[in-house]
mmCIF file of N, CA and C in Angstrom:
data_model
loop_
_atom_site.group_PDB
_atom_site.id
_atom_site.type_symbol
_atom_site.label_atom_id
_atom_site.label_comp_id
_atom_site.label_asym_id
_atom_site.label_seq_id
_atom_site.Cartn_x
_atom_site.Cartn_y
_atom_site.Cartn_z
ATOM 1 N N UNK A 29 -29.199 -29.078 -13.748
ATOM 2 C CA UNK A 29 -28.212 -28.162 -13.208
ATOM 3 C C UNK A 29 -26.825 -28.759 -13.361
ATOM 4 N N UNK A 30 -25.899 -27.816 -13.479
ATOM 5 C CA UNK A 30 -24.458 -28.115 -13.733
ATOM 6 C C UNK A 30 -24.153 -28.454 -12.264
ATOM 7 N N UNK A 31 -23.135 -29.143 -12.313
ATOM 8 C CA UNK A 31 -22.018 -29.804 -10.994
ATOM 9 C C UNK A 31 -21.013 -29.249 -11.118
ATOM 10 N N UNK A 32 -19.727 -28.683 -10.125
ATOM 11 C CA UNK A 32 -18.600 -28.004 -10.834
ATOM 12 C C UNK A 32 -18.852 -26.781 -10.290
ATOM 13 N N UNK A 33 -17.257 -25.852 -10.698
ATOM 14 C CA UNK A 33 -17.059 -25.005 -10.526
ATOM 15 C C UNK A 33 -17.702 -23.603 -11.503
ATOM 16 N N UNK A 34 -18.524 -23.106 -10.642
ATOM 17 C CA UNK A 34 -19.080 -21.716 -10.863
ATOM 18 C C UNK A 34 -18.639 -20.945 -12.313
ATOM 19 N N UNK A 35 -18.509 -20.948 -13.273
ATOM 20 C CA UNK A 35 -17.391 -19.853 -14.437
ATOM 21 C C UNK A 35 -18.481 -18.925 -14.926
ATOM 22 N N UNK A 36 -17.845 -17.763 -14.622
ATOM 23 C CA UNK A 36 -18.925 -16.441 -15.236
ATOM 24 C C UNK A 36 -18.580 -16.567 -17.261
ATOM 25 N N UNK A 37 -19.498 -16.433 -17.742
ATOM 26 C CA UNK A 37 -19.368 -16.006 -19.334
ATOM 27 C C UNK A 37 -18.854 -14.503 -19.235
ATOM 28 N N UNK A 38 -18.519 -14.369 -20.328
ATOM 29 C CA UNK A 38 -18.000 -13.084 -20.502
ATOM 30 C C UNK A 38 -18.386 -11.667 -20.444
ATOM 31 N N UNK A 39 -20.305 -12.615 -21.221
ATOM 32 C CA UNK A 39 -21.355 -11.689 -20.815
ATOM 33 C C UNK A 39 -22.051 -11.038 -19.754
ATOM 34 N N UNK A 40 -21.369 -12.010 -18.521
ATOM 35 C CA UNK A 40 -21.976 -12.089 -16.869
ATOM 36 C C UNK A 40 -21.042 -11.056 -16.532
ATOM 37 N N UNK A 41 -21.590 -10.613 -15.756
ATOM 38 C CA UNK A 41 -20.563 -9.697 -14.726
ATOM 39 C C UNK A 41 -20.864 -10.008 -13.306
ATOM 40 N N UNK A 42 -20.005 -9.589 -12.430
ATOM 41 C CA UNK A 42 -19.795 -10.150 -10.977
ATOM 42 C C UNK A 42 -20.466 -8.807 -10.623
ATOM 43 N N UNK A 43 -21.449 -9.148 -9.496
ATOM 44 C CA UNK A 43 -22.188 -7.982 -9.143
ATOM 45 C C UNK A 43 -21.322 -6.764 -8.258
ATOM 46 N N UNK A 44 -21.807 -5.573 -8.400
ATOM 47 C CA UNK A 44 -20.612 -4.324 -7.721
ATOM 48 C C UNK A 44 -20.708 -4.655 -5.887
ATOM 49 N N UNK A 45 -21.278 -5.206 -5.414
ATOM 50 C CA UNK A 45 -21.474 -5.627 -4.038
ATOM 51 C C UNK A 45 -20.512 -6.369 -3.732
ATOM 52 N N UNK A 46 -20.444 -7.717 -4.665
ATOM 53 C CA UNK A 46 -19.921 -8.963 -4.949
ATOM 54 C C UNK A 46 -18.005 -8.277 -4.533
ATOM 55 N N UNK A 47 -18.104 -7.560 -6.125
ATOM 56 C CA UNK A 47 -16.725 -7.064 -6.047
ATOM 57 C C UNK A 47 -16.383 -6.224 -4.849
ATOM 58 N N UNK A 48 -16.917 -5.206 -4.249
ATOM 59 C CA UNK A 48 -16.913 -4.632 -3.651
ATOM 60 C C UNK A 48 -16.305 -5.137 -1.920
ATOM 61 N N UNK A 49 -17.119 -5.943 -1.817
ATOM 62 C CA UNK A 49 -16.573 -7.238 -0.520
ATOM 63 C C UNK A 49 -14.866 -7.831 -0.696
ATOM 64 N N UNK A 50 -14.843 -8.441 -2.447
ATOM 65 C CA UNK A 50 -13.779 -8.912 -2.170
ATOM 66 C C UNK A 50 -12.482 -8.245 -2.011
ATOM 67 N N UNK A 51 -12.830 -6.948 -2.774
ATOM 68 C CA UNK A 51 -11.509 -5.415 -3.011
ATOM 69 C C UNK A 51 -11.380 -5.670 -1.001
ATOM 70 N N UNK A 52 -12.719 -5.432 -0.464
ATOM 71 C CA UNK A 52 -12.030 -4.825 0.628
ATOM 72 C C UNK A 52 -11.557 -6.409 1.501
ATOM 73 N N UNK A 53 -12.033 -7.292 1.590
ATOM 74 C CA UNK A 53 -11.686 -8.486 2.064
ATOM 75 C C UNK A 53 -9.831 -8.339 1.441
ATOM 76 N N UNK A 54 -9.840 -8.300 0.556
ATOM 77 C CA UNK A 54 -8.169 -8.554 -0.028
ATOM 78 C C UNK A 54 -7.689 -7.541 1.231
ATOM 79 N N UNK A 55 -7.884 -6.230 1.160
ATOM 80 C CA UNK A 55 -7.275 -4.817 1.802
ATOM 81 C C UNK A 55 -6.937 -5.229 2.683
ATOM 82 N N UNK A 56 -7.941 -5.900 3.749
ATOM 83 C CA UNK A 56 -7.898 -6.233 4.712
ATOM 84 C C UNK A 56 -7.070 -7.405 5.637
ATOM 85 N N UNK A 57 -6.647 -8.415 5.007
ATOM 86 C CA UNK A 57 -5.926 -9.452 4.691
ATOM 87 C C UNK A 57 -4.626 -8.965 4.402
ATOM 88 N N UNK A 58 -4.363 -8.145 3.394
ATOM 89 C CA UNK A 58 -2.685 -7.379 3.453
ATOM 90 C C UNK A 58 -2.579 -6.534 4.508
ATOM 91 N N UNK A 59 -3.643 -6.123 4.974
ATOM 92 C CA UNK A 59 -3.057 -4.879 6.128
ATOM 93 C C UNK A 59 -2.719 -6.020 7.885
ATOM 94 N N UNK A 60 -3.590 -6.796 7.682
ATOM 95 C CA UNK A 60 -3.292 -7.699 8.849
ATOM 96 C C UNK A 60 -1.704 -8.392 8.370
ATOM 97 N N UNK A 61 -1.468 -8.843 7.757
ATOM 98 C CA UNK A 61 -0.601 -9.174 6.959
ATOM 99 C C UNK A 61 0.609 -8.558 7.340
ATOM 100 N N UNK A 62 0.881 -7.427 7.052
ATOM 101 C CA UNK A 62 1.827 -6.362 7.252
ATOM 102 C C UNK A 62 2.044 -5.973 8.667
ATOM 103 N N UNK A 63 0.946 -5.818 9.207
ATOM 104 C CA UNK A 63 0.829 -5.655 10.873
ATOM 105 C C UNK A 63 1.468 -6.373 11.281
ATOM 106 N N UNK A 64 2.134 -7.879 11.321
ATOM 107 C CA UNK A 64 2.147 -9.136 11.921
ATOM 108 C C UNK A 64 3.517 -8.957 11.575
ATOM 109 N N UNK A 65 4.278 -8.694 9.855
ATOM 110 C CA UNK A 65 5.320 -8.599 9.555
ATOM 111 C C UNK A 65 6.367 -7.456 9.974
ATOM 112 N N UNK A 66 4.930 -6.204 10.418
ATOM 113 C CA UNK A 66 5.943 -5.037 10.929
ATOM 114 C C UNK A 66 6.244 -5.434 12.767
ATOM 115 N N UNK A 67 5.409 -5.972 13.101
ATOM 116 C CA UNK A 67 5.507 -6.295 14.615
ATOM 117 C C UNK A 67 6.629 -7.590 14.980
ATOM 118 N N UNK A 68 6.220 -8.473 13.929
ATOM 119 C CA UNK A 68 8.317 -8.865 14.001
ATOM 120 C C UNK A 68 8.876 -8.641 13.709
ATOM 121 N N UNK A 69 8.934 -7.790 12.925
ATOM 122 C CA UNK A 69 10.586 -6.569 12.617
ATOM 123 C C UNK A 69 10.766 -5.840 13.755
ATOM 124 N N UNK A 70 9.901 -5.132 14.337
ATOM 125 C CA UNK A 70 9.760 -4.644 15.611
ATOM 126 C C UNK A 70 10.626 -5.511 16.368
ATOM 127 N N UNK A 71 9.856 -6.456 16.847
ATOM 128 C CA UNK A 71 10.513 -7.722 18.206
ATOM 129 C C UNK A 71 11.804 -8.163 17.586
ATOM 130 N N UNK A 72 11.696 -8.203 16.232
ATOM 131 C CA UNK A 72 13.958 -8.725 15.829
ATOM 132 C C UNK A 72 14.757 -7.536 16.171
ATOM 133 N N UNK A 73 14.622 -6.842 15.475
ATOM 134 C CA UNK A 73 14.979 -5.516 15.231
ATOM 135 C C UNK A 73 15.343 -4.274 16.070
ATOM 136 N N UNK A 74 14.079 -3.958 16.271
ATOM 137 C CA UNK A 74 13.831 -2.652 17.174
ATOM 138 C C UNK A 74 14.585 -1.258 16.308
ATOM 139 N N UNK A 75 14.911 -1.382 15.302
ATOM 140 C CA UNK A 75 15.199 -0.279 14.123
ATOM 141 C C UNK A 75 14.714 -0.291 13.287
ATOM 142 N N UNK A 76 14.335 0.731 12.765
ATOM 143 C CA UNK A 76 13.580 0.907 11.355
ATOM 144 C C UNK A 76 14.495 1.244 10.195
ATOM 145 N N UNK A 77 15.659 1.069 10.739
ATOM 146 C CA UNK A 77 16.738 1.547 9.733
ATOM 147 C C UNK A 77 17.249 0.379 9.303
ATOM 148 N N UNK A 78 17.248 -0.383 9.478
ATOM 149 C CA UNK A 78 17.579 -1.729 8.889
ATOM 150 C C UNK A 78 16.822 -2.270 7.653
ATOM 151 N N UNK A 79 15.539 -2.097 7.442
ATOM 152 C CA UNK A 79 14.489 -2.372 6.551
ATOM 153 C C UNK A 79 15.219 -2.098 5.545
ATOM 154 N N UNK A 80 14.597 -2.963 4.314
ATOM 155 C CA UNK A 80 15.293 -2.597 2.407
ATOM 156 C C UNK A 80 13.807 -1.904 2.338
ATOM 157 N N UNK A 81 14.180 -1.569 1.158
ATOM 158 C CA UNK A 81 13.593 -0.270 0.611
ATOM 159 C C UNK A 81 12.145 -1.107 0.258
ATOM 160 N N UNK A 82 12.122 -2.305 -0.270
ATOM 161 C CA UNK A 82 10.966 -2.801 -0.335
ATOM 162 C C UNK A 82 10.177 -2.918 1.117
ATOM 163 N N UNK A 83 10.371 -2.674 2.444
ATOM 164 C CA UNK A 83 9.968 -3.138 3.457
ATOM 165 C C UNK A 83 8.891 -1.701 3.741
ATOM 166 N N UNK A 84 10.118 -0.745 3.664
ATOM 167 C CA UNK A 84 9.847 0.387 3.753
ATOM 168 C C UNK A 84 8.460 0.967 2.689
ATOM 169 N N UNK A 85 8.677 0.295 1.805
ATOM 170 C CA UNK A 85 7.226 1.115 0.411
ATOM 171 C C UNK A 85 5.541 0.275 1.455
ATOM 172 N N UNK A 86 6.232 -1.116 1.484
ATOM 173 C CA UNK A 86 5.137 -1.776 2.092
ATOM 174 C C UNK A 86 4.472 -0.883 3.593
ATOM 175 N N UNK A 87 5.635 -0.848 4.598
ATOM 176 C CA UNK A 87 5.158 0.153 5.590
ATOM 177 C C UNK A 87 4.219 1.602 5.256
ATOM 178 N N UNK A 88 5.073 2.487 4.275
ATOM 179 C CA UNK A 88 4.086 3.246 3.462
ATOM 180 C C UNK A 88 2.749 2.847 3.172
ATOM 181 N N UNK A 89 2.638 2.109 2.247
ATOM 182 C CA UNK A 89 1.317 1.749 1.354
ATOM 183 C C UNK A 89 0.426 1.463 2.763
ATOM 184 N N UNK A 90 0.774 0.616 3.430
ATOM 185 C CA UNK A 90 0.036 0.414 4.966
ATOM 186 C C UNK A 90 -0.297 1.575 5.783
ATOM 187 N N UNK A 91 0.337 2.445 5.952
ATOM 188 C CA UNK A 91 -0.082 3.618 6.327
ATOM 189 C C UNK A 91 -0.659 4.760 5.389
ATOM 190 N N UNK A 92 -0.909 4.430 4.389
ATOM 191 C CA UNK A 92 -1.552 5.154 3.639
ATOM 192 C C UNK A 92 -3.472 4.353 3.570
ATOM 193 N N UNK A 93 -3.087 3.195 4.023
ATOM 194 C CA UNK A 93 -5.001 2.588 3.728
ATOM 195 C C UNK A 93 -4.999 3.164 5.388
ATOM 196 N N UNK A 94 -4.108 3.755 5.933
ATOM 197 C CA UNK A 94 -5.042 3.645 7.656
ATOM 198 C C UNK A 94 -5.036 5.468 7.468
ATOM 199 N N UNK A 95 -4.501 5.668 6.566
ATOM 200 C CA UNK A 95 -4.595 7.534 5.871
ATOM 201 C C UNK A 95 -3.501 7.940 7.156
ATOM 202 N N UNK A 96 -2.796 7.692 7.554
ATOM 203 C CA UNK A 96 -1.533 8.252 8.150
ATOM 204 C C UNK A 96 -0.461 9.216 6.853
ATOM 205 N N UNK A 97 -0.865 9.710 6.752
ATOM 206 C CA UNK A 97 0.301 10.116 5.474
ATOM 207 C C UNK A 97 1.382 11.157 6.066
ATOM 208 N N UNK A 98 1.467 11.406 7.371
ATOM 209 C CA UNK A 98 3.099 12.215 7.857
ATOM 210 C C UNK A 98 3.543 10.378 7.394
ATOM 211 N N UNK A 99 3.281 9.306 8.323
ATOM 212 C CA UNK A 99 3.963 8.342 8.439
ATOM 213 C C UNK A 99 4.803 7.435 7.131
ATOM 214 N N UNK A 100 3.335 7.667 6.482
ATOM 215 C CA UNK A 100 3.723 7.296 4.703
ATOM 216 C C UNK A 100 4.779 8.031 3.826
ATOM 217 N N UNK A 101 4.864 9.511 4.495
ATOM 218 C CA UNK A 101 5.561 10.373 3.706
ATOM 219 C C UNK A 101 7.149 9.862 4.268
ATOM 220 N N UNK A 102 7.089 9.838 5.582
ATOM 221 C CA UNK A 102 8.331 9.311 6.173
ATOM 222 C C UNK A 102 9.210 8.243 5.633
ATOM 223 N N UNK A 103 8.221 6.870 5.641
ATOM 224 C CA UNK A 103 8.517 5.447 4.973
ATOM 225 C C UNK A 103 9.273 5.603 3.721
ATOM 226 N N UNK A 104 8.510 6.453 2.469
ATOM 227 C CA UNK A 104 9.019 6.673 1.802
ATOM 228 C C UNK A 104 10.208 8.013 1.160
ATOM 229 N N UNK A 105 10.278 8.622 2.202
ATOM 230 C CA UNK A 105 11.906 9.077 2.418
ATOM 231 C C UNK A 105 12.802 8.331 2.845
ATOM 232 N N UNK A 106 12.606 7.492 3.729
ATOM 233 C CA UNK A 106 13.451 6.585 4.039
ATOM 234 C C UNK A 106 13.682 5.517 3.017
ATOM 235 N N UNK A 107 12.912 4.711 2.135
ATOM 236 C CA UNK A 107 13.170 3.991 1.408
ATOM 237 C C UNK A 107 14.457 5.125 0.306
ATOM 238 N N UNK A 108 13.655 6.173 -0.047
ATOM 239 C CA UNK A 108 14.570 6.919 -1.128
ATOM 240 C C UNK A 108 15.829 7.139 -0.277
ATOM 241 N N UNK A 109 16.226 6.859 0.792
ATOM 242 C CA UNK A 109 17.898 7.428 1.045
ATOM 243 C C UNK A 109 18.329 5.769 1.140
ATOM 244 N N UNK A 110 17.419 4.719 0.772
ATOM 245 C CA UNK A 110 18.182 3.096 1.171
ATOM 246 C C UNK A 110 18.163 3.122 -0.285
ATOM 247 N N UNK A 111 17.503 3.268 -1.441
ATOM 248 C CA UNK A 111 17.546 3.333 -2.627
ATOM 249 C C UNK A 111 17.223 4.527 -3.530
ATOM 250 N N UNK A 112 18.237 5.466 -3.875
ATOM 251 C CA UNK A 112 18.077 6.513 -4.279
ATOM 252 C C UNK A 112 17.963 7.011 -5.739
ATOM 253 N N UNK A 113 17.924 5.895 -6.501
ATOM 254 C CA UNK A 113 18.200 5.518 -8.081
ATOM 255 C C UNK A 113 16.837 5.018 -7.984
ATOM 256 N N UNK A 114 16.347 4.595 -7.015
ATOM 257 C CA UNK A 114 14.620 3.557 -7.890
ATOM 258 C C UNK A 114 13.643 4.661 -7.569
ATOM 259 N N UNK A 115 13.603 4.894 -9.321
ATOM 260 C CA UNK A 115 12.272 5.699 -9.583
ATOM 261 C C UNK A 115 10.880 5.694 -9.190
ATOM 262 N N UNK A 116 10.693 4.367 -8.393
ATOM 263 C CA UNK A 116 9.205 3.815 -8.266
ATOM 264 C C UNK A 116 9.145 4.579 -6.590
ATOM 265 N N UNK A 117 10.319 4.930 -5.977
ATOM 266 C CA UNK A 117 10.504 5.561 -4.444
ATOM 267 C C UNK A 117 10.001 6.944 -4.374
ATOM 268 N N UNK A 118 10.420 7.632 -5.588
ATOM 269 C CA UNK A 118 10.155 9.160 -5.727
ATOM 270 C C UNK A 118 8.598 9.211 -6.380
ATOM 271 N N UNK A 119 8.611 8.362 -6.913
ATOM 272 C CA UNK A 119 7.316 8.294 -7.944
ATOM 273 C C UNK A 119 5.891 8.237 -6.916
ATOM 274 N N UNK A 120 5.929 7.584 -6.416
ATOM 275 C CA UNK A 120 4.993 7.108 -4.970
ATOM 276 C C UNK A 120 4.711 8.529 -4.120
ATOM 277 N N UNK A 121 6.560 8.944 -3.589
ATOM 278 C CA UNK A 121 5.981 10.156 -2.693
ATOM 279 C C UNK A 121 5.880 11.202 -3.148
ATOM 280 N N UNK A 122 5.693 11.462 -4.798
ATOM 281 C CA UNK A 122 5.293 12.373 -5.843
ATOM 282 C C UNK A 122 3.602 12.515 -5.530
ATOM 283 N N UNK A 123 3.268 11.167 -5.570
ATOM 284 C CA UNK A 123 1.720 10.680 -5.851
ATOM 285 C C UNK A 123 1.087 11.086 -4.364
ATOM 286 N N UNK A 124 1.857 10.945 -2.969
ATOM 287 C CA UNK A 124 1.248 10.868 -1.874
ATOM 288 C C UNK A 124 1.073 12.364 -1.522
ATOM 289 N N UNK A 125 2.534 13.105 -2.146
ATOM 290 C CA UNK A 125 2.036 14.904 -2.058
ATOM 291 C C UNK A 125 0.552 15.216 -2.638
ATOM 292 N N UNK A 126 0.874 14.961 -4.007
ATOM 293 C CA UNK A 126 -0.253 15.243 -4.667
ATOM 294 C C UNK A 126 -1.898 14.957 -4.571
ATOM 295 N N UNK A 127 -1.724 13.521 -3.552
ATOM 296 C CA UNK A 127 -3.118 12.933 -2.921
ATOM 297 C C UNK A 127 -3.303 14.409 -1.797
ATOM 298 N N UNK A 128 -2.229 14.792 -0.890
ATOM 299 C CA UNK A 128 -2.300 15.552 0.078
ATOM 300 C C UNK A 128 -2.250 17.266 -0.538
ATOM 301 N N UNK A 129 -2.670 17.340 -1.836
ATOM 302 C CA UNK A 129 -2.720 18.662 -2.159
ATOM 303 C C UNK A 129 -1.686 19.647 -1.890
ATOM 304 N N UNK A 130 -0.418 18.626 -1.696
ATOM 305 C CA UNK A 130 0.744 19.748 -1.094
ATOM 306 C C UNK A 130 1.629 20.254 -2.834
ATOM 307 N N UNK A 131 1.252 20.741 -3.641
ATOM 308 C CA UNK A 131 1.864 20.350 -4.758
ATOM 309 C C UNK A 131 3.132 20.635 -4.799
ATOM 310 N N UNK A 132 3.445 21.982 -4.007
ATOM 311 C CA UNK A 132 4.797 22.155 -3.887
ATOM 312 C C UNK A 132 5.890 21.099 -3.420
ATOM 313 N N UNK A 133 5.447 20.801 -2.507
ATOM 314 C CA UNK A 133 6.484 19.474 -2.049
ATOM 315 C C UNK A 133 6.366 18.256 -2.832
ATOM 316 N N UNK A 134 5.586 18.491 -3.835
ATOM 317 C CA UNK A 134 5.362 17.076 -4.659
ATOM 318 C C UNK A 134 6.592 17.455 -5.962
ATOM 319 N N UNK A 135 6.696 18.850 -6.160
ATOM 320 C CA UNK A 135 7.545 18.430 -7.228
ATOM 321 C C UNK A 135 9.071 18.680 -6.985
#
């Protein structure tokens, strides 16, 4: 038997269980993550208007794995009036209409 670190061949694949654990282990780890970072913005802060536009997509994306999407839709209006030129702001709450079947408000 080999000693050492584990390396899959190319031919191996990581079992769908395997992967499956770690997708959500990661999820889970950024959403605690974010929790911790939005709750001291909270305790500095106490405005949500202060956040850059990157703070704001993150708040989104976080409320979109807990399926809040008024809240997500919010986040990212607010990011689009702190940055109104970055395409990746509109692009997102293009994608979050369209998850929510609202198509009209998506375009």
């Amino acid at each position: 038997m080999m000693s050492g670190p584990l390396l899959l061949s190319p031919q191996q694949q990581v079992p769908r269980s395997l992967w499956s654990l770690l997708c959500m282990t990661t999820l889970l780890l950024s959403s605690i993550q974010l929790t911790i970072a939005s709750s001291s913005d909270d305790n500095n802060n106490g405005n949500k208007k202060d956040l850059s536009a990157g703070k704001l997509r993150q708040l989104a994306e976080n409320a979109l794995m807990e399926r809040k999407f008024t809240d997500a839709e919010s986040y990212y209006r607010q990011a689009i009036s702190v940055e109104p030129t970055n395409s990746a702001n509109h692009y997102k709450l293009y994608n979050l209409h369209k998850r929510m079947r609202s198509y009209g408000d998506a375009l």
